[in-house]
Amino acid sequence: MTRLLRIRAVAAVAAVAAAGGLCGPARTAAQEVCDGPWELEETLRLGSVDGDGMLTYVRDLAIGPDGRVYLLQSWDPIRVFWPDGRPAGTIGREGQGPGEFPRPLRNLGWLADTLWVSHGLGTQFLATDGSELDRVSFVIGLPAEGSTLRPGRPLPDGTFLPYRMVNQDSDRFLKADRAALRRVSAAGEIIDTLAIVERHLGSYALEHETDRYGWGVMTEHPLGPWWGESGLPVAATPDGSAVVLIGEVRDDREDASFDLLRIRFNGDTLLRRAVPYKPRPITRAEQSLQRERMADRLARGGSPWDTSDPERKRRIGRELISFPEYYPPVRRIVAGGDGSMWLLREAWPDPADVWEIYDEDGRLEGSVRIEEPADPENWDPRLRILRASRTEIWATTRGAFDVPYVHRYRVDRACR
């Protein structure tokens, strides 16, 4: 069994009271805000050390029309489980033929009674029995952005939020402070641009240093945004009807805020709300920790044509990395299936991760605090949430011997 998490949920009364002059229990449009903590109760766990329930790295999760749970893994077929957690078989295998999925695998989901799977070559559509119904494949070259677009997440109207792959000019994308989130047709044509997305730490990517060191490297900043839709920090709702993202960040110490946006797939802006926050400086000690992490990364890998010794590469890693003054205010977004929005805040390297939950109008409802497992050197979430609503979340962890597990938690929002 994996190690149990220490999870506490704390209501965000202070922020609500500051905004509306309230004290004690208050009510928003969605729910009652409590003085006491919320709780998460684990109701199901998938995964095992061996046997039919064993998992590899789980990239995405979807719930089928019949309640079965579908897990998209990096290295193995789609695993299917009955609602009570019993294994219900697998779908597909690695390859490029009918019913096979080429790597890298990206996402999966349901459109009515059709299961779709996005991967490196396109998007496949499957019947409930796993048989292939259709396959969409195209490549859109974007030389100015150092990347290409391929079919990704299908939308209800038959268009796609494309999957981005960086090419030999990847520095143009990795160094950019912003990039376009586009909508494309099944024929491989760009239909429109839904948003220009701020990448924030994009300009802090490590740059090529061929002239100085005799070899080059381009990699993401360790504190940079995660790759969501189209390689951008954007989260789509499970039904594909809208996306959630962070807009402008104003990090003035006296009046700091970030814009929380919700945009419909046809481009209509449903929400734009300025959320106040307190900027958190990146300390010298935290910078040193990240420099050592980058030094270790280059010493283990770095450029494939580099023949220098590991200690030289460690020195280069320490010299190349630079930092902004403050942490980005949001590390990751999950768009809930019920209109809620879950934001992982800038808690690292504090002894907990804090997920804040906002309603459809961008008002803070509460927060969930994840205290274990603890890895002070890891910027990744302690609890990687795959699906969320106000009443239930699905998330992944790693237990003993690095064994992956998937958990379902009930969100207890009762005031105590």
Short mmCIF file of C-alpha atoms in Angstrom, two decimals, residues 223 280-283 285-287 289-290 293 327 331 344-354 375-380 382:
data_model
loop_
_atom_site.label_atom_id
_atom_site.label_comp_id
_atom_site.label_asym_id
_atom_site.label_seq_id
_atom_site.Cartn_x
_atom_site.Cartn_y
_atom_site.Cartn_z
CA LEU A 223 10.15 26.89 -11.98
CA ARG A 280 6.58 35.72 -2.74
CA PRO A 281 10.27 36.56 -3.33
CA ILE A 282 12.65 33.82 -4.46
CA THR A 283 15.30 33.70 -1.74
CA ALA A 285 18.84 29.79 -0.66
CA GLU A 286 16.04 28.71 -3.00
CA GLN A 287 17.97 29.97 -6.00
CA LEU A 289 18.89 24.87 -4.56
CA GLN A 290 17.57 25.25 -8.10
CA ARG A 293 19.28 20.84 -9.44
CA TYR A 327 7.59 33.13 -7.86
CA ARG A 331 1.84 26.64 -10.63
CA LEU A 344 -2.07 25.24 -7.24
CA ARG A 345 -0.43 28.24 -5.63
CA GLU A 346 3.22 29.19 -5.16
CA ALA A 347 3.78 27.22 -1.93
CA TRP A 348 7.11 25.58 -2.85
CA PRO A 349 9.29 24.91 -0.89
CA ASP A 350 6.90 25.31 2.03
CA PRO A 351 5.91 22.11 3.88
CA ALA A 352 2.64 21.89 1.95
CA ASP A 353 1.00 22.44 -1.43
CA VAL A 354 -2.10 24.64 -1.41
CA ASP A 375 10.18 16.43 -1.34
CA PRO A 376 11.64 19.90 -0.71
CA GLU A 377 13.67 19.73 -3.93
CA ASN A 378 10.76 18.87 -6.20
CA TRP A 379 8.66 21.59 -7.88
CA ASP A 380 6.09 19.00 -9.02
CA ARG A 382 2.67 16.45 -4.10
#
